[in-house]
Amino acid sequence: MNMDKIGVAVIGTGFGQQIHLPGFAHHHRTEVVAIHNRDLAKAKTIASTHHIPYASNQLDEILALDEVHGVSISTPPFLHYEMGKKALEAGKHILLEKPMNLNASETKALYHLAQEKNLIVTPDFEFRFIPAWQLLAEYLAQDYVGKIRLIKIDWMVASRANPDRAWNWYSRKDMGGGVLGAVGSHAFDYIYWLFGSVKRLCGYLSCAIPQRPDPNDAHRLKPVDADDSCLVMLELADGTPCQMTLSSVTYNGRGHWLEIYGEKGTLILGSSNLKDYVHGFRLMGAQKDETLQEIEIPKRLDFPQVFPDGRLAPFIRVVNRWVESIDSHQSLTPSLREGVYSQLLMDLTDQSHERRCWVDVPDLDTFLTDTR
């Protein structure tokens, strides 16, 4: 294995500063060598605080640095495509935050560009790396529930329930805001990971809080058109029905739960933690008439280290997969291929809501090779 350090430029300093910077610092193979923010003074302050050699508000300057081998992009989604395209054209690998882009066509274009340039793009699909979720995947692979009869997903939190929370890009659909992009992107990825592809879906989006205070003038309200609740019915390729409810405006919502009901038994994975979407997951199971009981997570799946912010430990595992992919010169799962599928399902949910009907989901390989 190549044990050289991978120089990383962090593009975006919101989630990037909270999770990406410490995540790269904890991984033994990555080193943050540059920081980008549109506000140069802020970029320089962050660089000074974290002892980062380069700071710039010009992306081209960052991408021209020989010390930069890869970039992490954690800016708002509407910036991802142009930034990702520039990074790939400059020969840099990418660790890309979700949602991938504004639409699946943009994500597909980045996918093909990365293949053309022989570069790695790894999406930050953290749930694949959380111990309880990994154990669930093992139980499903062991046929614990048998043929699945019903899948039910509830992800109901209060992160945006307060109407006094200030307006920002998240409030605008055309910037990639909304609960579908924020958490639906994760849910669509783990549906594909755990259960396979989707045959068709029907979606409904709503916006319960249509105005929020202007961050520059609290007495002025700005319009909100991004969804804060989302209902989706899906029929999987094998005919299994799946129901999904997402909301960021539910006071005392039940948290995040995945229920799987099969011919042999039941598996339920969930967390009621409304303040940290990683901490607190428990897996419960029972076969046929047994009583539902918690299943102990084996030590072999534990994080080597946990942190007050639950997102950090699985992010470090995502970084590790990115490094492994770079070392092996091949896109290990999850790759941008899975990112395309997640984005495609989001597009079709929007489409279904607008048309008020079920929509068919194309085969992923067919979509990727379709030149229209």
PDB file of N, CA and C in Angstrom, residues 133 136-137 140 150-155 187 190-191 193-195 242-243 254-261 266-271 281-284:
ATOM      1  N   TRP A 133     -25.727  -0.087  11.556  1.00  0.00           N
ATOM      2  CA  TRP A 133     -26.182  -0.266  10.181  1.00  0.00           C
ATOM      3  C   TRP A 133     -25.407  -1.400   9.503  1.00  0.00           C
ATOM      4  N   LEU A 136     -26.944  -4.570  10.701  1.00  0.00           N
ATOM      5  CA  LEU A 136     -28.208  -4.789  10.004  1.00  0.00           C
ATOM      6  C   LEU A 136     -27.954  -5.411   8.629  1.00  0.00           C
ATOM      7  N   ALA A 137     -26.980  -4.880   7.905  1.00  0.00           N
ATOM      8  CA  ALA A 137     -26.662  -5.417   6.582  1.00  0.00           C
ATOM      9  C   ALA A 137     -26.256  -6.892   6.678  1.00  0.00           C
ATOM     10  N   LEU A 140     -29.414  -9.028   7.243  1.00  0.00           N
ATOM     11  CA  LEU A 140     -30.179  -9.154   6.003  1.00  0.00           C
ATOM     12  C   LEU A 140     -29.506 -10.143   5.062  1.00  0.00           C
ATOM     13  N   LEU A 150     -42.490  -5.821   3.853  1.00  0.00           N
ATOM     14  CA  LEU A 150     -42.714  -4.381   3.962  1.00  0.00           C
ATOM     15  C   LEU A 150     -41.486  -3.714   4.573  1.00  0.00           C
ATOM     16  N   ILE A 151     -41.124  -2.549   4.018  1.00  0.00           N
ATOM     17  CA  ILE A 151     -40.062  -1.708   4.575  1.00  0.00           C
ATOM     18  C   ILE A 151     -40.665  -0.364   4.920  1.00  0.00           C
ATOM     19  N   LYS A 152     -40.399   0.116   6.123  1.00  0.00           N
ATOM     20  CA  LYS A 152     -40.942   1.400   6.571  1.00  0.00           C
ATOM     21  C   LYS A 152     -39.813   2.260   7.124  1.00  0.00           C
ATOM     22  N   ILE A 153     -39.708   3.476   6.621  1.00  0.00           N
ATOM     23  CA  ILE A 153     -38.667   4.415   7.051  1.00  0.00           C
ATOM     24  C   ILE A 153     -39.322   5.669   7.589  1.00  0.00           C
ATOM     25  N   ASP A 154     -38.976   6.045   8.819  1.00  0.00           N
ATOM     26  CA  ASP A 154     -39.377   7.325   9.403  1.00  0.00           C
ATOM     27  C   ASP A 154     -38.109   8.079   9.777  1.00  0.00           C
ATOM     28  N   TRP A 155     -37.994   9.304   9.312  1.00  0.00           N
ATOM     29  CA  TRP A 155     -36.865  10.163   9.701  1.00  0.00           C
ATOM     30  C   TRP A 155     -37.472  11.519  10.008  1.00  0.00           C
ATOM     31  N   ALA A 187     -31.155   8.313   2.666  1.00  0.00           N
ATOM     32  CA  ALA A 187     -32.140   7.232   2.691  1.00  0.00           C
ATOM     33  C   ALA A 187     -32.174   6.484   1.361  1.00  0.00           C
ATOM     34  N   TYR A 190     -29.144   4.172   1.226  1.00  0.00           N
ATOM     35  CA  TYR A 190     -29.162   2.925   1.990  1.00  0.00           C
ATOM     36  C   TYR A 190     -30.269   1.982   1.527  1.00  0.00           C
ATOM     37  N   ILE A 191     -31.314   2.502   0.897  1.00  0.00           N
ATOM     38  CA  ILE A 191     -32.300   1.616   0.277  1.00  0.00           C
ATOM     39  C   ILE A 191     -31.619   0.788  -0.811  1.00  0.00           C
ATOM     40  N   TRP A 193     -28.363   0.206  -1.146  1.00  0.00           N
ATOM     41  CA  TRP A 193     -27.335  -0.632  -0.515  1.00  0.00           C
ATOM     42  C   TRP A 193     -27.945  -1.883   0.112  1.00  0.00           C
ATOM     43  N   LEU A 194     -29.003  -1.718   0.881  1.00  0.00           N
ATOM     44  CA  LEU A 194     -29.559  -2.818   1.666  1.00  0.00           C
ATOM     45  C   LEU A 194     -30.574  -3.672   0.915  1.00  0.00           C
ATOM     46  N   PHE A 195     -31.322  -3.047  -0.004  1.00  0.00           N
ATOM     47  CA  PHE A 195     -32.464  -3.746  -0.606  1.00  0.00           C
ATOM     48  C   PHE A 195     -32.434  -3.819  -2.132  1.00  0.00           C
ATOM     49  N   CYS A 242     -42.201  -0.149  -0.047  1.00  0.00           N
ATOM     50  CA  CYS A 242     -41.420   0.638   0.914  1.00  0.00           C
ATOM     51  C   CYS A 242     -42.098   1.978   1.099  1.00  0.00           C
ATOM     52  N   GLN A 243     -42.254   2.383   2.349  1.00  0.00           N
ATOM     53  CA  GLN A 243     -42.879   3.665   2.689  1.00  0.00           C
ATOM     54  C   GLN A 243     -41.872   4.517   3.446  1.00  0.00           C
ATOM     55  N   ARG A 254     -40.078  11.192  16.110  1.00  0.00           N
ATOM     56  CA  ARG A 254     -39.586   9.917  16.663  1.00  0.00           C
ATOM     57  C   ARG A 254     -38.122   9.649  16.348  1.00  0.00           C
ATOM     58  N   GLY A 255     -37.498  10.502  15.529  1.00  0.00           N
ATOM     59  CA  GLY A 255     -36.099  10.292  15.179  1.00  0.00           C
ATOM     60  C   GLY A 255     -35.976   9.554  13.865  1.00  0.00           C
ATOM     61  N   HIS A 256     -35.049   8.622  13.793  1.00  0.00           N
ATOM     62  CA  HIS A 256     -34.752   7.928  12.544  1.00  0.00           C
ATOM     63  C   HIS A 256     -34.903   6.424  12.758  1.00  0.00           C
ATOM     64  N   TRP A 257     -35.862   5.826  12.063  1.00  0.00           N
ATOM     65  CA  TRP A 257     -36.165   4.414  12.244  1.00  0.00           C
ATOM     66  C   TRP A 257     -36.366   3.729  10.907  1.00  0.00           C
ATOM     67  N   LEU A 258     -35.810   2.532  10.807  1.00  0.00           N
ATOM     68  CA  LEU A 258     -35.974   1.672   9.643  1.00  0.00           C
ATOM     69  C   LEU A 258     -36.549   0.345  10.125  1.00  0.00           C
ATOM     70  N   GLU A 259     -37.729   0.002   9.627  1.00  0.00           N
ATOM     71  CA  GLU A 259     -38.415  -1.229  10.037  1.00  0.00           C
ATOM     72  C   GLU A 259     -38.531  -2.159   8.838  1.00  0.00           C
ATOM     73  N   ILE A 260     -38.155  -3.422   9.050  1.00  0.00           N
ATOM     74  CA  ILE A 260     -38.153  -4.410   7.974  1.00  0.00           C
ATOM     75  C   ILE A 260     -38.960  -5.619   8.435  1.00  0.00           C
ATOM     76  N   TYR A 261     -40.038  -5.904   7.741  1.00  0.00           N
ATOM     77  CA  TYR A 261     -40.939  -7.004   8.105  1.00  0.00           C
ATOM     78  C   TYR A 261     -40.889  -8.077   7.017  1.00  0.00           C
ATOM     79  N   THR A 266     -38.638  -9.976  11.915  1.00  0.00           N
ATOM     80  CA  THR A 266     -38.613  -8.513  11.856  1.00  0.00           C
ATOM     81  C   THR A 266     -37.260  -7.983  12.332  1.00  0.00           C
ATOM     82  N   LEU A 267     -36.783  -6.941  11.681  1.00  0.00           N
ATOM     83  CA  LEU A 267     -35.620  -6.192  12.140  1.00  0.00           C
ATOM     84  C   LEU A 267     -35.997  -4.722  12.217  1.00  0.00           C
ATOM     85  N   ILE A 268     -35.656  -4.085  13.331  1.00  0.00           N
ATOM     86  CA  ILE A 268     -35.932  -2.662  13.516  1.00  0.00           C
ATOM     87  C   ILE A 268     -34.651  -1.982  13.970  1.00  0.00           C
ATOM     88  N   LEU A 269     -34.262  -0.980  13.221  1.00  0.00           N
ATOM     89  CA  LEU A 269     -33.062  -0.202  13.534  1.00  0.00           C
ATOM     90  C   LEU A 269     -33.492   1.236  13.741  1.00  0.00           C
ATOM     91  N   GLY A 270     -33.058   1.852  14.850  1.00  0.00           N
ATOM     92  CA  GLY A 270     -33.487   3.229  15.032  1.00  0.00           C
ATOM     93  C   GLY A 270     -32.784   3.963  16.145  1.00  0.00           C
ATOM     94  N   SER A 271     -32.987   5.275  16.109  1.00  0.00           N
ATOM     95  CA  SER A 271     -32.465   6.164  17.140  1.00  0.00           C
ATOM     96  C   SER A 271     -33.472   7.275  17.379  1.00  0.00           C
ATOM     97  N   PHE A 281     -28.068   4.704  17.717  1.00  0.00           N
ATOM     98  CA  PHE A 281     -28.747   3.658  16.960  1.00  0.00           C
ATOM     99  C   PHE A 281     -28.704   2.319  17.696  1.00  0.00           C
ATOM    100  N   ARG A 282     -29.864   1.654  17.699  1.00  0.00           N
ATOM    101  CA  ARG A 282     -30.001   0.312  18.277  1.00  0.00           C
ATOM    102  C   ARG A 282     -30.638  -0.589  17.229  1.00  0.00           C
ATOM    103  N   LEU A 283     -30.239  -1.850  17.238  1.00  0.00           N
ATOM    104  CA  LEU A 283     -30.826  -2.835  16.336  1.00  0.00           C
ATOM    105  C   LEU A 283     -31.604  -3.846  17.157  1.00  0.00           C
ATOM    106  N   MET A 284     -32.846  -4.066  16.762  1.00  0.00           N
ATOM    107  CA  MET A 284     -33.704  -5.044  17.450  1.00  0.00           C
ATOM    108  C   MET A 284     -34.238  -6.046  16.435  1.00  0.00           C
TER     109      MET A 284
END
